[in-house]
PDB file of C-alpha atoms in Angstrom:
ATOM      1  CA  UNK D1157      13.640   7.330   7.532  1.00 46.00           C
ATOM      2  CA  UNK D1158      12.325   7.913  11.156  1.00 51.00           C
ATOM      3  CA  UNK D1159      13.741  10.242  13.724  1.00 48.00           C
ATOM      4  CA  UNK D1160      16.647   8.656  15.571  1.00 50.00           C
ATOM      5  CA  UNK D1161      16.999  10.275  19.015  1.00 44.00           C
ATOM      6  CA  UNK D1162      20.792   9.707  18.898  1.00 43.00           C
ATOM      7  CA  UNK D1163      20.952  11.521  15.384  1.00 46.00           C
ATOM      8  CA  UNK D1164      18.613  14.289  16.627  1.00 44.00           C
ATOM      9  CA  UNK D1165      20.836  15.014  19.654  1.00 42.00           C
ATOM     10  CA  UNK D1166      24.047  15.076  17.508  1.00 42.00           C
ATOM     11  CA  UNK D1167      22.642  17.312  14.808  1.00 54.00           C
ATOM     12  CA  UNK D1168      19.177  18.824  15.109  1.00 58.00           C
ATOM     13  CA  UNK D1169      19.778  20.584  11.820  1.00 63.00           C
ATOM     14  CA  UNK D1170      19.704  17.302  10.138  1.00 69.00           C
ATOM     15  CA  UNK D1171      16.118  16.788  10.996  1.00 71.00           C
ATOM     16  CA  UNK D1172      15.112  20.382   9.855  1.00 72.00           C
ATOM     17  CA  UNK D1173      16.546  19.626   6.540  1.00 78.00           C
ATOM     18  CA  UNK D1174      14.979  16.237   6.416  1.00 80.00           C
ATOM     19  CA  UNK D1175      11.698  17.606   7.524  1.00 80.00           C
ATOM     20  CA  UNK D1176      11.780  20.538   4.810  1.00 83.00           C
ATOM     21  CA  UNK D1177      12.536  17.761   2.053  1.00 89.00           C
ATOM     22  CA  UNK D1178       9.607  15.610   3.306  1.00 89.00           C
ATOM     23  CA  UNK D1179       7.145  18.594   3.430  1.00 89.00           C
ATOM     24  CA  UNK D1180       8.188  19.519  -0.239  1.00 93.00           C
ATOM     25  CA  UNK D1181       7.400  16.003  -1.177  1.00 93.00           C
ATOM     26  CA  UNK D1182       4.021  16.096   0.534  1.00 93.00           C
ATOM     27  CA  UNK D1183       3.181  19.423  -1.245  1.00 94.00           C
ATOM     28  CA  UNK D1184       4.033  17.585  -4.470  1.00 95.00           C
ATOM     29  CA  UNK D1185       2.010  14.644  -3.568  1.00 94.00           C
ATOM     30  CA  UNK D1186      -0.980  16.946  -2.961  1.00 94.00           C
ATOM     31  CA  UNK D1187      -0.506  18.592  -6.243  1.00 95.00           C
ATOM     32  CA  UNK D1188      -0.574  15.190  -7.752  1.00 96.00           C
ATOM     33  CA  UNK D1189      -3.794  14.410  -5.966  1.00 95.00           C
ATOM     34  CA  UNK D1190      -5.349  17.506  -7.234  1.00 95.00           C
ATOM     35  CA  UNK D1191      -4.331  16.374 -10.687  1.00 96.00           C
ATOM     36  CA  UNK D1192      -6.008  12.937 -10.431  1.00 96.00           C
ATOM     37  CA  UNK D1193      -9.330  14.824  -8.859  1.00 96.00           C
ATOM     38  CA  UNK D1194      -9.319  17.101 -11.894  1.00 96.00           C
ATOM     39  CA  UNK D1195      -8.985  14.157 -14.223  1.00 96.00           C
ATOM     40  CA  UNK D1196     -11.799  12.343 -12.655  1.00 96.00           C
ATOM     41  CA  UNK D1197     -14.116  15.432 -12.675  1.00 96.00           C
ATOM     42  CA  UNK D1198     -13.348  16.242 -16.191  1.00 96.00           C
ATOM     43  CA  UNK D1199     -13.919  12.708 -17.440  1.00 96.00           C
ATOM     44  CA  UNK D1200     -17.209  12.568 -15.385  1.00 96.00           C
ATOM     45  CA  UNK D1201     -18.379  15.855 -16.849  1.00 96.00           C
ATOM     46  CA  UNK D1202     -17.686  14.665 -20.430  1.00 95.00           C
ATOM     47  CA  UNK D1203     -19.578  11.468 -19.983  1.00 95.00           C
ATOM     48  CA  UNK D1204     -22.483  13.259 -18.282  1.00 95.00           C
ATOM     49  CA  UNK D1205     -22.502  15.672 -21.260  1.00 95.00           C
ATOM     50  CA  UNK D1206     -22.681  12.696 -23.698  1.00 94.00           C
ATOM     51  CA  UNK D1207     -25.504  11.200 -21.960  1.00 92.00           C
ATOM     52  CA  UNK D1208     -27.449  14.337 -21.775  1.00 93.00           C
ATOM     53  CA  UNK D1209     -27.094  14.574 -25.662  1.00 94.00           C
ATOM     54  CA  UNK D1210     -27.981  10.690 -25.894  1.00 93.00           C
ATOM     55  CA  UNK D1211     -31.067  11.200 -23.798  1.00 93.00           C
ATOM     56  CA  UNK D1212     -32.227  14.200 -25.765  1.00 93.00           C
ATOM     57  CA  UNK D1213     -31.903  12.573 -29.061  1.00 94.00           C
ATOM     58  CA  UNK D1214     -32.906   8.852 -28.169  1.00 94.00           C
ATOM     59  CA  UNK D1215     -34.885   9.131 -24.890  1.00 92.00           C
ATOM     60  CA  UNK D1216     -38.414   9.551 -26.508  1.00 94.00           C
ATOM     61  CA  UNK D1217     -37.562   6.687 -28.772  1.00 95.00           C
ATOM     62  CA  UNK D1218     -36.646   4.470 -25.906  1.00 93.00           C
ATOM     63  CA  UNK D1219     -39.756   5.497 -23.995  1.00 92.00           C
ATOM     64  CA  UNK D1220     -41.883   4.500 -26.991  1.00 94.00           C
ATOM     65  CA  UNK D1221     -40.157   1.161 -27.409  1.00 93.00           C
ATOM     66  CA  UNK D1222     -40.213   0.317 -23.645  1.00 91.00           C
ATOM     67  CA  UNK D1223     -43.937   1.197 -23.744  1.00 92.00           C
ATOM     68  CA  UNK D1224     -44.697  -1.024 -26.620  1.00 93.00           C
ATOM     69  CA  UNK D1225     -42.760  -3.963 -25.048  1.00 89.00           C
ATOM     70  CA  UNK D1226     -44.682  -3.711 -21.856  1.00 90.00           C
ATOM     71  CA  UNK D1227     -47.819  -4.015 -23.855  1.00 92.00           C
ATOM     72  CA  UNK D1228     -46.322  -7.034 -25.586  1.00 90.00           C
ATOM     73  CA  UNK D1229     -45.287  -8.486 -22.216  1.00 88.00           C
ATOM     74  CA  UNK D1230     -48.961  -8.176 -21.049  1.00 90.00           C
ATOM     75  CA  UNK D1231     -50.209  -9.895 -24.110  1.00 89.00           C
ATOM     76  CA  UNK D1232     -47.781 -12.741 -23.754  1.00 88.00           C
ATOM     77  CA  UNK D1233     -48.642 -13.237 -20.117  1.00 89.00           C
ATOM     78  CA  UNK D1234     -52.404 -13.448 -21.066  1.00 88.00           C
ATOM     79  CA  UNK D1235     -51.765 -16.026 -23.659  1.00 88.00           C
ATOM     80  CA  UNK D1236     -49.464 -18.002 -21.171  1.00 87.00           C
ATOM     81  CA  UNK D1237     -52.134 -17.927 -18.455  1.00 87.00           C
ATOM     82  CA  UNK D1238     -54.792 -19.120 -20.954  1.00 86.00           C
ATOM     83  CA  UNK D1239     -52.786 -22.037 -22.052  1.00 84.00           C
ATOM     84  CA  UNK D1240     -51.372 -22.966 -18.612  1.00 83.00           C
ATOM     85  CA  UNK D1241     -47.793 -22.370 -19.815  1.00 80.00           C
ATOM     86  CA  UNK D1242     -44.765 -20.716 -18.235  1.00 79.00           C
ATOM     87  CA  UNK D1243     -44.804 -17.016 -18.826  1.00 80.00           C
ATOM     88  CA  UNK D1244     -42.415 -15.479 -21.165  1.00 78.00           C
ATOM     89  CA  UNK D1245     -40.308 -12.818 -19.446  1.00 77.00           C
ATOM     90  CA  UNK D1246     -38.964 -10.300 -21.783  1.00 74.00           C
ATOM     91  CA  UNK D1247     -35.592  -8.895 -20.691  1.00 70.00           C
ATOM     92  CA  UNK D1248     -35.077  -5.300 -19.656  1.00 73.00           C
ATOM     93  CA  UNK D1249     -34.023  -3.229 -22.711  1.00 69.00           C
ATOM     94  CA  UNK D1250     -31.675  -0.908 -20.895  1.00 75.00           C
ATOM     95  CA  UNK D1251     -30.353  -0.823 -17.420  1.00 74.00           C
ATOM     96  CA  UNK D1252     -29.418   2.525 -15.676  1.00 75.00           C
ATOM     97  CA  UNK D1253     -25.993   2.823 -14.161  1.00 80.00           C
ATOM     98  CA  UNK D1254     -25.134   5.801 -12.035  1.00 86.00           C
ATOM     99  CA  UNK D1255     -21.660   7.122 -12.464  1.00 90.00           C
ATOM    100  CA  UNK D1256     -19.146   6.682  -9.450  1.00 91.00           C
ATOM    101  CA  UNK D1257     -18.605   9.705  -7.363  1.00 91.00           C
ATOM    102  CA  UNK D1258     -15.662  10.844  -5.282  1.00 90.00           C
ATOM    103  CA  UNK D1259     -15.736  10.898  -1.399  1.00 88.00           C
ATOM    104  CA  UNK D1260     -15.148  14.268   0.096  1.00 87.00           C
ATOM    105  CA  UNK D1261     -11.397  15.457  -0.006  1.00 85.00           C
ATOM    106  CA  UNK D1262      -9.020  14.750   2.665  1.00 83.00           C
ATOM    107  CA  UNK D1263      -9.130  16.839   5.766  1.00 87.00           C
ATOM    108  CA  UNK D1264      -5.392  17.371   6.403  1.00 89.00           C
ATOM    109  CA  UNK D1265      -4.363  17.517  10.018  1.00 89.00           C
ATOM    110  CA  UNK D1266      -2.970  20.858  11.258  1.00 86.00           C
ATOM    111  CA  UNK D1267       0.803  20.958  11.733  1.00 79.00           C
ATOM    112  CA  UNK D1268       1.997  21.083  15.248  1.00 75.00           C
ATOM    113  CA  UNK D1269       1.401  24.445  16.964  1.00 64.00           C
ATOM    114  CA  UNK D1270       5.191  24.856  17.746  1.00 53.00           C
ATOM    115  CA  UNK D1271       5.783  25.050  13.992  1.00 46.00           C
ATOM    116  CA  UNK D1272       3.368  27.835  13.334  1.00 44.00           C
ATOM    117  CA  UNK D1273       5.674  30.700  14.492  1.00 45.00           C
ATOM    118  CA  UNK D1274       9.047  29.199  15.430  1.00 50.00           C
ATOM    119  CA  UNK D1275      11.298  31.865  17.276  1.00 56.00           C
ATOM    120  CA  UNK D1276      14.894  30.696  16.992  1.00 68.00           C
ATOM    121  CA  UNK D1277      17.325  32.053  19.927  1.00 77.00           C
ATOM    122  CA  UNK D1278      20.531  33.877  18.730  1.00 81.00           C
ATOM    123  CA  UNK D1279      23.712  32.025  18.721  1.00 84.00           C
ATOM    124  CA  UNK D1280      24.674  34.202  21.709  1.00 88.00           C
ATOM    125  CA  UNK D1281      21.593  33.067  23.578  1.00 86.00           C
ATOM    126  CA  UNK D1282      22.553  29.565  22.722  1.00 87.00           C
ATOM    127  CA  UNK D1283      26.016  29.998  24.115  1.00 89.00           C
ATOM    128  CA  UNK D1284      24.727  31.342  27.300  1.00 89.00           C
ATOM    129  CA  UNK D1285      22.367  28.492  27.896  1.00 87.00           C
ATOM    130  CA  UNK D1286      25.159  26.118  27.191  1.00 87.00           C
ATOM    131  CA  UNK D1287      27.279  27.954  29.854  1.00 88.00           C
ATOM    132  CA  UNK D1288      24.546  27.672  32.247  1.00 87.00           C
ATOM    133  CA  UNK D1289      23.907  23.785  31.741  1.00 86.00           C
ATOM    134  CA  UNK D1290      27.483  22.934  31.217  1.00 86.00           C
ATOM    135  CA  UNK D1291      29.473  25.093  33.482  1.00 86.00           C
ATOM    136  CA  UNK D1292      32.259  23.055  35.501  1.00 88.00           C
ATOM    137  CA  UNK D1293      31.227  24.759  38.738  1.00 86.00           C
ATOM    138  CA  UNK D1294      28.000  22.777  38.723  1.00 84.00           C
ATOM    139  CA  UNK D1295      29.761  19.372  38.666  1.00 86.00           C
ATOM    140  CA  UNK D1296      29.260  17.252  41.802  1.00 88.00           C
ATOM    141  CA  UNK D1297      32.812  15.567  41.495  1.00 90.00           C
ATOM    142  CA  UNK D1298      36.054  15.953  39.770  1.00 88.00           C
ATOM    143  CA  UNK D1299      35.165  13.362  37.007  1.00 89.00           C
ATOM    144  CA  UNK D1300      31.949  15.336  36.135  1.00 88.00           C
ATOM    145  CA  UNK D1301      33.954  18.469  36.272  1.00 89.00           C
ATOM    146  CA  UNK D1302      36.392  17.328  33.692  1.00 91.00           C
ATOM    147  CA  UNK D1303      33.635  16.111  31.331  1.00 89.00           C
ATOM    148  CA  UNK D1304      31.922  19.430  31.565  1.00 88.00           C
ATOM    149  CA  UNK D1305      35.132  21.502  31.034  1.00 89.00           C
ATOM    150  CA  UNK D1306      35.473  19.378  27.759  1.00 90.00           C
ATOM    151  CA  UNK D1307      32.004  20.308  26.653  1.00 89.00           C
ATOM    152  CA  UNK D1308      32.335  23.883  27.462  1.00 89.00           C
ATOM    153  CA  UNK D1309      35.495  23.930  25.192  1.00 90.00           C
ATOM    154  CA  UNK D1310      33.260  22.375  22.424  1.00 90.00           C
ATOM    155  CA  UNK D1311      30.553  24.980  23.156  1.00 90.00           C
ATOM    156  CA  UNK D1312      33.219  27.851  23.141  1.00 92.00           C
ATOM    157  CA  UNK D1313      34.665  26.578  19.893  1.00 91.00           C
ATOM    158  CA  UNK D1314      31.313  26.156  18.313  1.00 88.00           C
ATOM    159  CA  UNK D1315      30.384  29.564  19.282  1.00 90.00           C
ATOM    160  CA  UNK D1316      33.678  31.019  17.807  1.00 92.00           C
ATOM    161  CA  UNK D1317      32.944  29.124  14.644  1.00 91.00           C
ATOM    162  CA  UNK D1318      29.192  30.118  14.383  1.00 89.00           C
ATOM    163  CA  UNK D1319      28.395  26.445  14.426  1.00 87.00           C
ATOM    164  CA  UNK D1320      24.663  26.605  15.447  1.00 83.00           C
ATOM    165  CA  UNK D1321      24.265  22.916  14.819  1.00 80.00           C
ATOM    166  CA  UNK D1322      27.030  22.020  17.331  1.00 85.00           C
ATOM    167  CA  UNK D1323      25.611  24.292  19.984  1.00 85.00           C
ATOM    168  CA  UNK D1324      22.117  22.941  19.551  1.00 82.00           C
ATOM    169  CA  UNK D1325      23.381  19.396  19.869  1.00 81.00           C
ATOM    170  CA  UNK D1326      25.234  20.117  22.971  1.00 85.00           C
ATOM    171  CA  UNK D1327      22.151  21.717  24.437  1.00 84.00           C
ATOM    172  CA  UNK D1328      19.863  18.865  23.666  1.00 80.00           C
ATOM    173  CA  UNK D1329      22.270  16.322  24.952  1.00 82.00           C
ATOM    174  CA  UNK D1330      22.401  18.258  28.226  1.00 83.00           C
ATOM    175  CA  UNK D1331      18.570  18.134  28.450  1.00 79.00           C
ATOM    176  CA  UNK D1332      17.393  21.259  26.609  1.00 79.00           C
ATOM    177  CA  UNK D1333      14.023  20.800  24.763  1.00 68.00           C
ATOM    178  CA  UNK D1334      14.170  20.988  20.936  1.00 64.00           C
ATOM    179  CA  UNK D1335      11.164  23.232  21.154  1.00 60.00           C
ATOM    180  CA  UNK D1336      13.284  25.817  22.882  1.00 66.00           C
ATOM    181  CA  UNK D1337      15.768  25.832  19.948  1.00 68.00           C
ATOM    182  CA  UNK D1338      13.542  27.155  17.558  1.00 60.00           C
ATOM    183  CA  UNK D1339      10.033  25.656  17.800  1.00 51.00           C
ATOM    184  CA  UNK D1340      11.375  22.333  16.239  1.00 55.00           C
ATOM    185  CA  UNK D1341       9.947  19.092  17.992  1.00 62.00           C
ATOM    186  CA  UNK D1342      11.338  16.207  15.944  1.00 66.00           C
ATOM    187  CA  UNK D1343       8.860  13.610  17.161  1.00 70.00           C
ATOM    188  CA  UNK D1344       5.747  15.878  16.937  1.00 74.00           C
ATOM    189  CA  UNK D1345       6.556  17.039  13.451  1.00 77.00           C
ATOM    190  CA  UNK D1346       7.436  13.531  12.144  1.00 80.00           C
ATOM    191  CA  UNK D1347       4.151  12.109  13.568  1.00 84.00           C
ATOM    192  CA  UNK D1348       2.204  14.914  11.817  1.00 89.00           C
ATOM    193  CA  UNK D1349       4.081  14.257   8.624  1.00 89.00           C
ATOM    194  CA  UNK D1350       3.626  10.530   8.784  1.00 90.00           C
ATOM    195  CA  UNK D1351      -0.142  10.992   9.329  1.00 92.00           C
ATOM    196  CA  UNK D1352      -0.351  13.295   6.286  1.00 93.00           C
ATOM    197  CA  UNK D1353       1.722  11.013   4.071  1.00 93.00           C
ATOM    198  CA  UNK D1354      -0.677   7.950   5.225  1.00 93.00           C
ATOM    199  CA  UNK D1355      -3.773  10.064   4.269  1.00 94.00           C
ATOM    200  CA  UNK D1356      -2.183  11.006   0.983  1.00 94.00           C
ATOM    201  CA  UNK D1357      -1.423   7.451   0.009  1.00 94.00           C
ATOM    202  CA  UNK D1358      -4.950   6.322   1.031  1.00 94.00           C
ATOM    203  CA  UNK D1359      -6.367   9.116  -1.088  1.00 94.00           C
ATOM    204  CA  UNK D1360      -4.323   8.213  -4.137  1.00 95.00           C
ATOM    205  CA  UNK D1361      -5.340   4.467  -3.949  1.00 95.00           C
ATOM    206  CA  UNK D1362      -8.930   5.715  -3.821  1.00 95.00           C
ATOM    207  CA  UNK D1363      -8.636   8.186  -6.694  1.00 95.00           C
ATOM    208  CA  UNK D1364      -6.927   5.712  -8.868  1.00 95.00           C
ATOM    209  CA  UNK D1365      -9.602   2.974  -8.191  1.00 95.00           C
ATOM    210  CA  UNK D1366     -12.312   5.420  -8.987  1.00 96.00           C
ATOM    211  CA  UNK D1367     -10.791   6.569 -12.148  1.00 96.00           C
ATOM    212  CA  UNK D1368     -10.651   2.829 -13.235  1.00 96.00           C
ATOM    213  CA  UNK D1369     -14.273   2.361 -12.363  1.00 95.00           C
ATOM    214  CA  UNK D1370     -15.286   5.534 -14.271  1.00 96.00           C
ATOM    215  CA  UNK D1371     -13.192   4.433 -17.377  1.00 96.00           C
ATOM    216  CA  UNK D1372     -14.778   1.043 -17.321  1.00 94.00           C
ATOM    217  CA  UNK D1373     -18.218   2.196 -16.594  1.00 94.00           C
ATOM    218  CA  UNK D1374     -20.969   1.191 -19.196  1.00 92.00           C
ATOM    219  CA  UNK D1375     -21.755   4.887 -19.847  1.00 92.00           C
ATOM    220  CA  UNK D1376     -18.083   5.717 -20.432  1.00 95.00           C
ATOM    221  CA  UNK D1377     -17.642   2.746 -22.777  1.00 94.00           C
ATOM    222  CA  UNK D1378     -20.721   3.811 -24.915  1.00 92.00           C
ATOM    223  CA  UNK D1379     -19.380   7.570 -24.959  1.00 94.00           C
ATOM    224  CA  UNK D1380     -15.883   6.418 -26.182  1.00 95.00           C
ATOM    225  CA  UNK D1381     -17.592   4.110 -28.756  1.00 94.00           C
ATOM    226  CA  UNK D1382     -19.751   6.882 -30.046  1.00 94.00           C
ATOM    227  CA  UNK D1383     -16.767   9.374 -30.158  1.00 93.00           C
ATOM    228  CA  UNK D1384     -14.497   6.933 -32.184  1.00 94.00           C
ATOM    229  CA  UNK D1385     -17.400   6.400 -34.638  1.00 93.00           C
ATOM    230  CA  UNK D1386     -17.737  10.164 -34.904  1.00 91.00           C
ATOM    231  CA  UNK D1387     -14.104  10.312 -35.697  1.00 91.00           C
ATOM    232  CA  UNK D1388     -14.721   8.000 -38.528  1.00 93.00           C
ATOM    233  CA  UNK D1389     -17.375  10.252 -40.044  1.00 92.00           C
ATOM    234  CA  UNK D1390     -20.315   8.070 -38.335  1.00 91.00           C
ATOM    235  CA  UNK D1391     -23.251   9.432 -36.470  1.00 93.00           C
ATOM    236  CA  UNK D1392     -23.778   6.389 -34.261  1.00 93.00           C
ATOM    237  CA  UNK D1393     -26.684   8.158 -32.412  1.00 93.00           C
ATOM    238  CA  UNK D1394     -28.518   8.572 -35.722  1.00 94.00           C
ATOM    239  CA  UNK D1395     -27.974   4.885 -36.559  1.00 94.00           C
ATOM    240  CA  UNK D1396     -29.333   3.922 -33.206  1.00 94.00           C
ATOM    241  CA  UNK D1397     -32.472   6.242 -33.694  1.00 95.00           C
ATOM    242  CA  UNK D1398     -33.144   4.436 -37.079  1.00 95.00           C
ATOM    243  CA  UNK D1399     -32.949   1.061 -35.274  1.00 94.00           C
ATOM    244  CA  UNK D1400     -35.134   2.168 -32.255  1.00 94.00           C
ATOM    245  CA  UNK D1401     -37.727   3.383 -34.851  1.00 95.00           C
ATOM    246  CA  UNK D1402     -37.578   0.100 -36.832  1.00 95.00           C
ATOM    247  CA  UNK D1403     -37.939  -1.883 -33.621  1.00 91.00           C
ATOM    248  CA  UNK D1404     -40.989   0.236 -32.431  1.00 94.00           C
ATOM    249  CA  UNK D1405     -42.563  -0.552 -35.843  1.00 95.00           C
ATOM    250  CA  UNK D1406     -41.914  -4.244 -35.456  1.00 92.00           C
ATOM    251  CA  UNK D1407     -43.391  -4.233 -31.913  1.00 92.00           C
ATOM    252  CA  UNK D1408     -46.479  -2.783 -33.322  1.00 94.00           C
ATOM    253  CA  UNK D1409     -46.765  -5.464 -35.959  1.00 93.00           C
ATOM    254  CA  UNK D1410     -46.242  -8.208 -33.337  1.00 91.00           C
ATOM    255  CA  UNK D1411     -48.971  -6.677 -30.975  1.00 92.00           C
ATOM    256  CA  UNK D1412     -51.366  -6.359 -33.924  1.00 93.00           C
ATOM    257  CA  UNK D1413     -50.669 -10.219 -34.650  1.00 91.00           C
ATOM    258  CA  UNK D1414     -50.914 -11.270 -30.948  1.00 88.00           C
ATOM    259  CA  UNK D1415     -54.087  -9.463 -30.571  1.00 89.00           C
ATOM    260  CA  UNK D1416     -55.790 -11.513 -33.292  1.00 89.00           C
ATOM    261  CA  UNK D1417     -54.750 -14.993 -32.136  1.00 88.00           C
ATOM    262  CA  UNK D1418     -57.116 -17.063 -30.054  1.00 89.00           C
ATOM    263  CA  UNK D1419     -55.325 -17.351 -26.690  1.00 84.00           C
ATOM    264  CA  UNK D1420     -55.801 -21.153 -26.585  1.00 84.00           C
ATOM    265  CA  UNK D1421     -54.954 -21.791 -30.353  1.00 88.00           C
ATOM    266  CA  UNK D1422     -51.969 -23.537 -31.770  1.00 89.00           C
ATOM    267  CA  UNK D1423     -51.098 -20.364 -33.325  1.00 90.00           C
ATOM    268  CA  UNK D1424     -50.803 -18.576 -29.891  1.00 86.00           C
ATOM    269  CA  UNK D1425     -48.867 -21.476 -28.565  1.00 87.00           C
ATOM    270  CA  UNK D1426     -46.191 -21.020 -31.429  1.00 89.00           C
ATOM    271  CA  UNK D1427     -46.249 -17.287 -30.808  1.00 89.00           C
ATOM    272  CA  UNK D1428     -45.388 -17.795 -27.226  1.00 87.00           C
ATOM    273  CA  UNK D1429     -42.635 -20.500 -28.191  1.00 86.00           C
ATOM    274  CA  UNK D1430     -41.174 -18.003 -30.726  1.00 86.00           C
ATOM    275  CA  UNK D1431     -40.906 -15.214 -28.234  1.00 85.00           C
ATOM    276  CA  UNK D1432     -39.487 -17.441 -25.577  1.00 83.00           C
ATOM    277  CA  UNK D1433     -36.822 -18.881 -27.766  1.00 83.00           C
ATOM    278  CA  UNK D1434     -35.872 -15.258 -29.188  1.00 80.00           C
ATOM    279  CA  UNK D1435     -35.496 -13.557 -25.823  1.00 74.00           C
ATOM    280  CA  UNK D1436     -33.726 -16.502 -24.091  1.00 66.00           C
ATOM    281  CA  UNK D1437     -31.183 -16.210 -26.981  1.00 55.00           C
ATOM    282  CA  UNK D1438     -30.892 -12.405 -26.271  1.00 53.00           C
ATOM    283  CA  UNK D1439     -30.555 -12.903 -22.622  1.00 49.00           C
ATOM    284  CA  UNK D1440     -27.876 -15.418 -22.927  1.00 48.00           C
ATOM    285  CA  UNK D1441     -25.527 -13.190 -25.095  1.00 43.00           C
ATOM    286  CA  UNK D1442     -26.252  -9.636 -24.359  1.00 43.00           C
ATOM    287  CA  UNK D1443     -24.847  -7.628 -21.504  1.00 39.00           C
ATOM    288  CA  UNK D1444     -27.024  -4.989 -20.039  1.00 38.00           C
ATOM    289  CA  UNK D1445     -24.515  -2.187 -21.039  1.00 34.00           C
ATOM    290  CA  UNK D1446     -23.908  -3.313 -24.576  1.00 36.00           C
ATOM    291  CA  UNK D1447     -24.350  -0.440 -27.226  1.00 36.00           C
ATOM    292  CA  UNK D1448     -26.150  -2.683 -29.424  1.00 37.00           C
ATOM    293  CA  UNK D1449     -28.349  -5.913 -29.049  1.00 33.00           C
ATOM    294  CA  UNK D1450     -30.302  -8.431 -31.146  1.00 32.00           C
ATOM    295  CA  UNK D1451     -33.553  -6.992 -32.130  1.00 33.00           C
ATOM    296  CA  UNK D1452     -37.025  -8.535 -32.750  1.00 31.00           C
ATOM    297  CA  UNK D1453     -35.945  -9.911 -36.168  1.00 32.00           C
ATOM    298  CA  UNK D1454     -32.368 -10.750 -35.266  1.00 33.00           C
ATOM    299  CA  UNK D1455     -31.083  -7.428 -36.500  1.00 33.00           C
ATOM    300  CA  UNK D1456     -28.706  -5.172 -34.567  1.00 36.00           C
ATOM    301  CA  UNK D1457     -30.484  -2.561 -32.647  1.00 37.00           C
ATOM    302  CA  UNK D1458     -29.613   0.292 -30.245  1.00 38.00           C
ATOM    303  CA  UNK D1459     -29.455  -0.159 -26.654  1.00 38.00           C
ATOM    304  CA  UNK D1460     -28.839   2.133 -23.772  1.00 37.00           C
ATOM    305  CA  UNK D1461     -26.969   2.373 -20.374  1.00 36.00           C
ATOM    306  CA  UNK D1462     -28.140   5.719 -19.173  1.00 34.00           C
TER     307      UNK D1462
END
């Protein structure tokens, strides 16, 4: 709820209690945001650790395969140029994806200065202020005097009953500043609180969106797949290494064959057509982040999204 001036006049203590409740909620919200941030950072570190191991074990093999494919691409380009045919474009073996990162944390606005060190007047001080503001002798006419006499009776009764809220309400109704009643300014406090809550809501949406991006990221998907395989007793990275070695061997064989074909011969034309069909099929079915892809002989081979 938002501050209602009439309610604040009737019972300033109501807003002290409400503000205290909302500030506790804001503190809990901030703790929840910290939990989301830790979850994001933990998952990010786990994925980075996996890819560090991945690169250490498979990076050199990938470099070798990519180098051999670049040589094959050059050989195919030379054949296509000699025949006046459309060049064969081999797809990239792997695509690098950077992990999402969180923007800086929220810069929370400072609380209103009046709230930093509130000094609440004593009940006796409040009664004296009420007497000064409400004294019947200050009335300009009889009607106002009667009204002030009734208010003073209420003030005296509140003082006798130690009813601080009642005295504060009478003073505010008479024009006293809420700040003078103990450093509590309803509107300033509420605007500060709403600003903090707005920032917290925005930060929560951002954190949740980044967590979704991180969980669905190709690197995370690959790390999860390898971790699940390890739980079944399989070393997925070792299998990928074997496939990369087999792929490198086949690329060498294909380079050996291509180097011995006359560029303008029917065999060279068939060689080009074979590669054009093979890689067109791979490009049509294989996403760049998939953990496996169709190899040179149709077998399943390792891929990377590092």
